[in-house]
Structure formats: structure tokens, C-alpha cells
Amino acid sequence: MAGYHSPQGDVRVRLNTNEAPEPPPAAFVESLRTALDGVAWHRYPDRAATVLRARIAEVESEAVARVAAEDAGAPSRFLAPNVFAANGSNEVLQSLCLAYGGAGRTVATSEPTYALHAHIARVCGSAVVPGRRHEDFTLDLDEVDRVLEAHRPTVTFLCSPNNPTGRLEDEATVRAVLRRVESIDGLLVVDEAYGQFSPWSALSLVDEDRSVVVTRTYSKTWSAAALRLGYLIGPTWVVEELEKVVLPYHLDELTQLAGVLALDHLDDMERRVAHLVEERGRVSAALDELPVQQWPSAANFILFRPLTRDGDEVWQDLLDRSVLVRNCSSWPGLDGCLRVTLGTRDEDDEFLAALTSSLST
Ligand SMILES: *Cc1c(COP(=O)(O)O)cnc(C)c1O
């Protein structure tokens, strides 16, 4: 096996890993600095991460209530037992694979998608069955049917908005996948690392009686990729299984503290998300004027394919101008594609100028 690899470089404009372009609010960093004085460093952290999980439950309940405001049924409220937190959503995904995948079990993905789903599943000893999406990267429900029926996976991953394509699955599609997953007694994992950038969330489907969980992260929306904090919202019976497999005291005191304090700055973070969504529209409109194909994105990045030049060459041209984007051009199903993370307005302008120049040579 090869390990996870994402080329980094010393560049001026870094638009390759879907991080937030701005640091978190200064008031958050200040409150964390102050809170550190109260840490009992000689003691193990709270193993259950009680305060953090309660706070996440509260914030996500409010988010669901907002999004689902026009729905007939009252939105369910989440409680701490519905939340599992870990070191990045990658550790959440790993815990899911440890509990529900493993030797003799199968995990399903819909490719192209986030490479770590298949990677983590394999590291945990599971067999992986990759289903294909349609040519335009929308989900192929017939293919999902075929894969689930033939292989009866214990875990089915669905990334929405999907990395690296940006595609959002709508409610009808996610419900349809969930019905199929439940018919084979599986678990549906909706990876919403980019959920806050999109108009609909599968959080509204999470319920004690449904076999679906939603994973989210502080790495993208919360400007805190350095922190390593992610979480899952799901039925209590899933969270109980995850607690059995995760290492004791895996979530250190500093991370728990920072995770709680960050959520005191919701308004600030929502403003940043709104700004990035606006940038998405602006950059997408600019790409429309260039000889590239692009796909609609509900995330903080855009996948595009240069039509007049080779993807590798364009990627190198951008790098020569100190603009780093993700080179997906040799990934299966993504021939010639590049993925650009939305940055600050200035960074995006530099990217667009470099791309325009590359495509006119
Ligand atoms: C970035 C990303 C993650 C985030 O992982 P963390 O471990 O929380 O940093 C998870 N899923 C997808 C699809 C991502 O793109």
C-alpha cells in the first residue's frame, strides 16, 4: 500500500487542501490562551469529552432547526450521547471502520470520492467495493443497488458535498441510498466535511431508528485544520460501539477546550462561510469565461478540467506562478482535472490570472 500523499510546497497562494483561507477569530485564540491556565496538566483529560459533546450537540441541533425550518415535523434535538468526537474526522472514520468494518467485512464507496474512505477501510482490514458514479459525478442509484446487493457492505460511505467533485446529493437521493443500506442491515456514513457550505444536510435524517450517521470537521469551516478535531452525529447505539474501539483518552484536553471555545464564535464563522460561498459564485463565473469544464460545487472548492491544455501542464504553470492547486489529473475517473480551494479574494484573483495566462499559451 501507499500512504496518504498530498504534495505541499513553499508557495504564495495555497489552494490545494480545502483549508479555510483565514485564521480563526483572534478572540477565540485569546480565550484559548486564557483557558490554558486552568488545565490540570498532570491529570488525564475527560475521557467522555462531556462538555465538548454537549456543546456540539447543541450547535448542530440549532443548525438542523434552521435548515429544516419549513419541514412539517419538528427537528430532533441531539444530545451528547448522539455525538462522537475524535482527532479529525479521519479518526471518526477510522473508528467507524474499526467498529463496523474489519476482516471478513466489506465497505462500499462511490468513486470518484474522498480517497481516505477506501484507504482507512483497507487499513482496518475491510474489503472495499468501489461503485462508479455517472460521468457527470452524480450518484448512480442503480450502481449503488448492484454493489449493495452483490457485496452486502456493513458500511456504505457517501461523501456529500463530494470531495473532489463538489457535488451535493439531494434529500431524495440520500433517502434512497439509506433505504437500500437498511435493507441489507448496513450503516450509511454521510461525510459532510463541507456540509456548512451546502444548502442541505443529511443531519436532518439522523434519528435513533435510522442507520445513518453524519461526520463533520473543524478543519474546513472552523479554520482549525491545525487542531485535529472532527465529530459524528448519529444514533446512540452507534456512538456506543465507537466508544468501545477508540483508544482511551484519545482526545486531549487542549483539543477539547479549543473545540468548545471555537463554538462561541458561530456568527463570525458563518460570515466566513457566507463569504466563501460568494467567492464560489464569483470564481465559477470567471471559469465560465475560460476554456475549462467545471462542475457545480456545494463546497469550498471547485473541480475543473482545462479543455485546451493538459491538466499536468496547467498545474505546473500555476505552480511556476506560486499558485498551488490539487492535481487530480491522473486520478481514476478524473482525467485532466484540477481542484482549486476557494481562498481570499486576492488569492482567487491570483489563481484566475495565472490560469488565464496558462490557458492562453
Ligand atoms: C478534509 C476532509 C475531511 C477532514 O478530515 P479531518 O481529519 O477532519 O481534517 C474529511 N472528509 C473529507 C471528505 C474531507 O475532504
mmCIF file of N, CA and C and ligand atoms in Angstrom, residues 17-18 87-91 93 113-114 116-117 159-163 191-194 215-220 225 228-231 301 339, ligand 1:
data_model
loop_
_atom_site.group_PDB
_atom_site.id
_atom_site.type_symbol
_atom_site.label_atom_id
_atom_site.label_comp_id
_atom_site.label_asym_id
_atom_site.label_seq_id
_atom_site.Cartn_x
_atom_site.Cartn_y
_atom_site.Cartn_z
ATOM 1 N N THR A 17 -5.603 22.183 -0.313
ATOM 2 C CA THR A 17 -6.111 21.207 0.659
ATOM 3 C C THR A 17 -7.434 21.614 1.313
ATOM 4 N N ASN A 18 -8.148 22.550 0.702
ATOM 5 C CA ASN A 18 -9.501 22.917 1.152
ATOM 6 C C ASN A 18 -9.556 23.472 2.576
ATOM 7 N N ASN A 87 -9.910 12.879 16.860
ATOM 8 C CA ASN A 87 -8.831 13.699 16.299
ATOM 9 C C ASN A 87 -8.976 13.827 14.779
ATOM 10 N N GLY A 88 -9.776 14.776 14.385
ATOM 11 C CA GLY A 88 -10.083 14.948 12.968
ATOM 12 C C GLY A 88 -11.183 13.984 12.579
ATOM 13 N N SER A 89 -11.939 14.336 11.527
ATOM 14 C CA SER A 89 -12.974 13.374 11.143
ATOM 15 C C SER A 89 -12.326 12.110 10.594
ATOM 16 N N ASN A 90 -11.047 12.181 10.228
ATOM 17 C CA ASN A 90 -10.367 10.949 9.817
ATOM 18 C C ASN A 90 -10.362 9.906 10.931
ATOM 19 N N GLU A 91 -10.169 10.343 12.185
ATOM 20 C CA GLU A 91 -10.203 9.366 13.278
ATOM 21 C C GLU A 91 -11.635 8.883 13.528
ATOM 22 N N LEU A 93 -13.783 8.435 11.074
ATOM 23 C CA LEU A 93 -13.968 7.445 10.001
ATOM 24 C C LEU A 93 -13.246 6.143 10.349
ATOM 25 N N THR A 113 -14.268 9.706 -5.254
ATOM 26 C CA THR A 113 -14.641 10.335 -3.991
ATOM 27 C C THR A 113 -13.402 10.490 -3.123
ATOM 28 N N TYR A 114 -13.598 10.867 -1.876
ATOM 29 C CA TYR A 114 -12.507 11.084 -0.925
ATOM 30 C C TYR A 114 -11.700 9.787 -0.758
ATOM 31 N N LEU A 116 -9.570 8.758 1.277
ATOM 32 C CA LEU A 116 -9.341 8.203 2.617
ATOM 33 C C LEU A 116 -10.409 7.199 3.045
ATOM 34 N N HIS A 117 -11.597 7.272 2.457
ATOM 35 C CA HIS A 117 -12.630 6.300 2.841
ATOM 36 C C HIS A 117 -12.147 4.884 2.542
ATOM 37 N N CYS A 159 -20.005 10.672 0.400
ATOM 38 C CA CYS A 159 -19.415 11.973 0.687
ATOM 39 C C CYS A 159 -20.267 13.033 0.008
ATOM 40 N N SER A 160 -20.858 13.938 0.800
ATOM 41 C CA SER A 160 -21.750 14.943 0.228
ATOM 42 C C SER A 160 -21.702 16.229 1.062
ATOM 43 N N PRO A 161 -21.313 17.350 0.482
ATOM 44 C CA PRO A 161 -20.767 17.522 -0.862
ATOM 45 C C PRO A 161 -19.523 16.640 -1.054
ATOM 46 N N ASN A 162 -19.417 16.085 -2.270
ATOM 47 C CA ASN A 162 -18.372 15.117 -2.521
ATOM 48 C C ASN A 162 -17.022 15.792 -2.803
ATOM 49 N N ASN A 163 -16.001 15.285 -2.167
ATOM 50 C CA ASN A 163 -14.622 15.684 -2.456
ATOM 51 C C ASN A 163 -14.061 14.606 -3.383
ATOM 52 N N ASP A 191 -20.360 11.686 4.865
ATOM 53 C CA ASP A 191 -19.225 12.531 5.219
ATOM 54 C C ASP A 191 -19.555 13.959 4.779
ATOM 55 N N GLU A 192 -19.820 14.810 5.766
ATOM 56 C CA GLU A 192 -20.159 16.214 5.481
ATOM 57 C C GLU A 192 -19.050 17.150 5.935
ATOM 58 N N ALA A 193 -17.829 16.838 5.525
ATOM 59 C CA ALA A 193 -16.715 17.731 5.852
ATOM 60 C C ALA A 193 -16.993 19.147 5.326
ATOM 61 N N TYR A 194 -17.824 19.234 4.267
ATOM 62 C CA TYR A 194 -18.138 20.532 3.654
ATOM 63 C C TYR A 194 -19.604 20.902 3.843
ATOM 64 N N THR A 215 -20.726 12.781 9.504
ATOM 65 C CA THR A 215 -19.449 13.207 10.083
ATOM 66 C C THR A 215 -19.125 14.630 9.625
ATOM 67 N N ARG A 216 -18.537 15.381 10.529
ATOM 68 C CA ARG A 216 -18.152 16.767 10.238
ATOM 69 C C ARG A 216 -16.788 17.066 10.848
ATOM 70 N N THR A 217 -16.233 18.205 10.501
ATOM 71 C CA THR A 217 -14.869 18.503 10.945
ATOM 72 C C THR A 217 -14.686 19.979 11.266
ATOM 73 N N TYR A 218 -13.734 20.268 12.142
ATOM 74 C CA TYR A 218 -13.333 21.649 12.413
ATOM 75 C C TYR A 218 -12.283 22.113 11.388
ATOM 76 N N SER A 219 -11.852 21.207 10.529
ATOM 77 C CA SER A 219 -10.708 21.530 9.665
ATOM 78 C C SER A 219 -11.032 22.532 8.564
ATOM 79 N N LYS A 220 -12.268 22.550 8.088
ATOM 80 C CA LYS A 220 -12.586 23.375 6.935
ATOM 81 C C LYS A 220 -13.336 24.633 7.385
ATOM 82 N N ALA A 225 -7.754 23.522 10.965
ATOM 83 C CA ALA A 225 -7.154 22.274 10.489
ATOM 84 C C ALA A 225 -5.987 21.843 11.380
ATOM 85 N N ARG A 228 -6.961 19.360 14.646
ATOM 86 C CA ARG A 228 -7.319 17.954 14.509
ATOM 87 C C ARG A 228 -8.549 17.618 15.366
ATOM 88 N N LEU A 229 -9.697 18.083 14.937
ATOM 89 C CA LEU A 229 -10.938 17.763 15.650
ATOM 90 C C LEU A 229 -12.075 17.544 14.652
ATOM 91 N N GLY A 230 -12.703 16.401 14.776
ATOM 92 C CA GLY A 230 -13.856 16.090 13.946
ATOM 93 C C GLY A 230 -14.875 15.367 14.801
ATOM 94 N N TYR A 231 -16.095 15.195 14.280
ATOM 95 C CA TYR A 231 -17.118 14.544 15.088
ATOM 96 C C TYR A 231 -18.161 13.887 14.221
ATOM 97 N N PHE A 301 -14.548 24.467 -2.707
ATOM 98 C CA PHE A 301 -13.573 24.229 -3.789
ATOM 99 C C PHE A 301 -14.345 23.995 -5.080
ATOM 100 N N ARG A 339 -8.331 20.679 -8.933
ATOM 101 C CA ARG A 339 -9.286 21.148 -7.922
ATOM 102 C C ARG A 339 -8.707 22.366 -7.224
HETATM 103 C C1 LIG B 1 -10.931 17.378 4.568
HETATM 104 C C2 LIG B 1 -11.843 16.213 4.639
HETATM 105 C C3 LIG B 1 -12.016 15.559 5.851
HETATM 106 C C4 LIG B 1 -11.361 16.147 7.043
HETATM 107 O O1 LIG B 1 -10.600 15.356 7.746
HETATM 108 P P1 LIG B 1 -10.058 15.876 9.150
HETATM 109 O O2 LIG B 1 -9.411 14.645 9.638
HETATM 110 O O3 LIG B 1 -11.238 16.288 9.963
HETATM 111 O O4 LIG B 1 -9.126 17.015 8.889
HETATM 112 C C5 LIG B 1 -12.914 14.513 5.924
HETATM 113 N N1 LIG B 1 -13.619 14.136 4.840
HETATM 114 C C6 LIG B 1 -13.484 14.757 3.666
HETATM 115 C C7 LIG B 1 -14.308 14.354 2.508
HETATM 116 C C8 LIG B 1 -12.578 15.809 3.534
HETATM 117 O O5 LIG B 1 -12.426 16.413 2.357
#
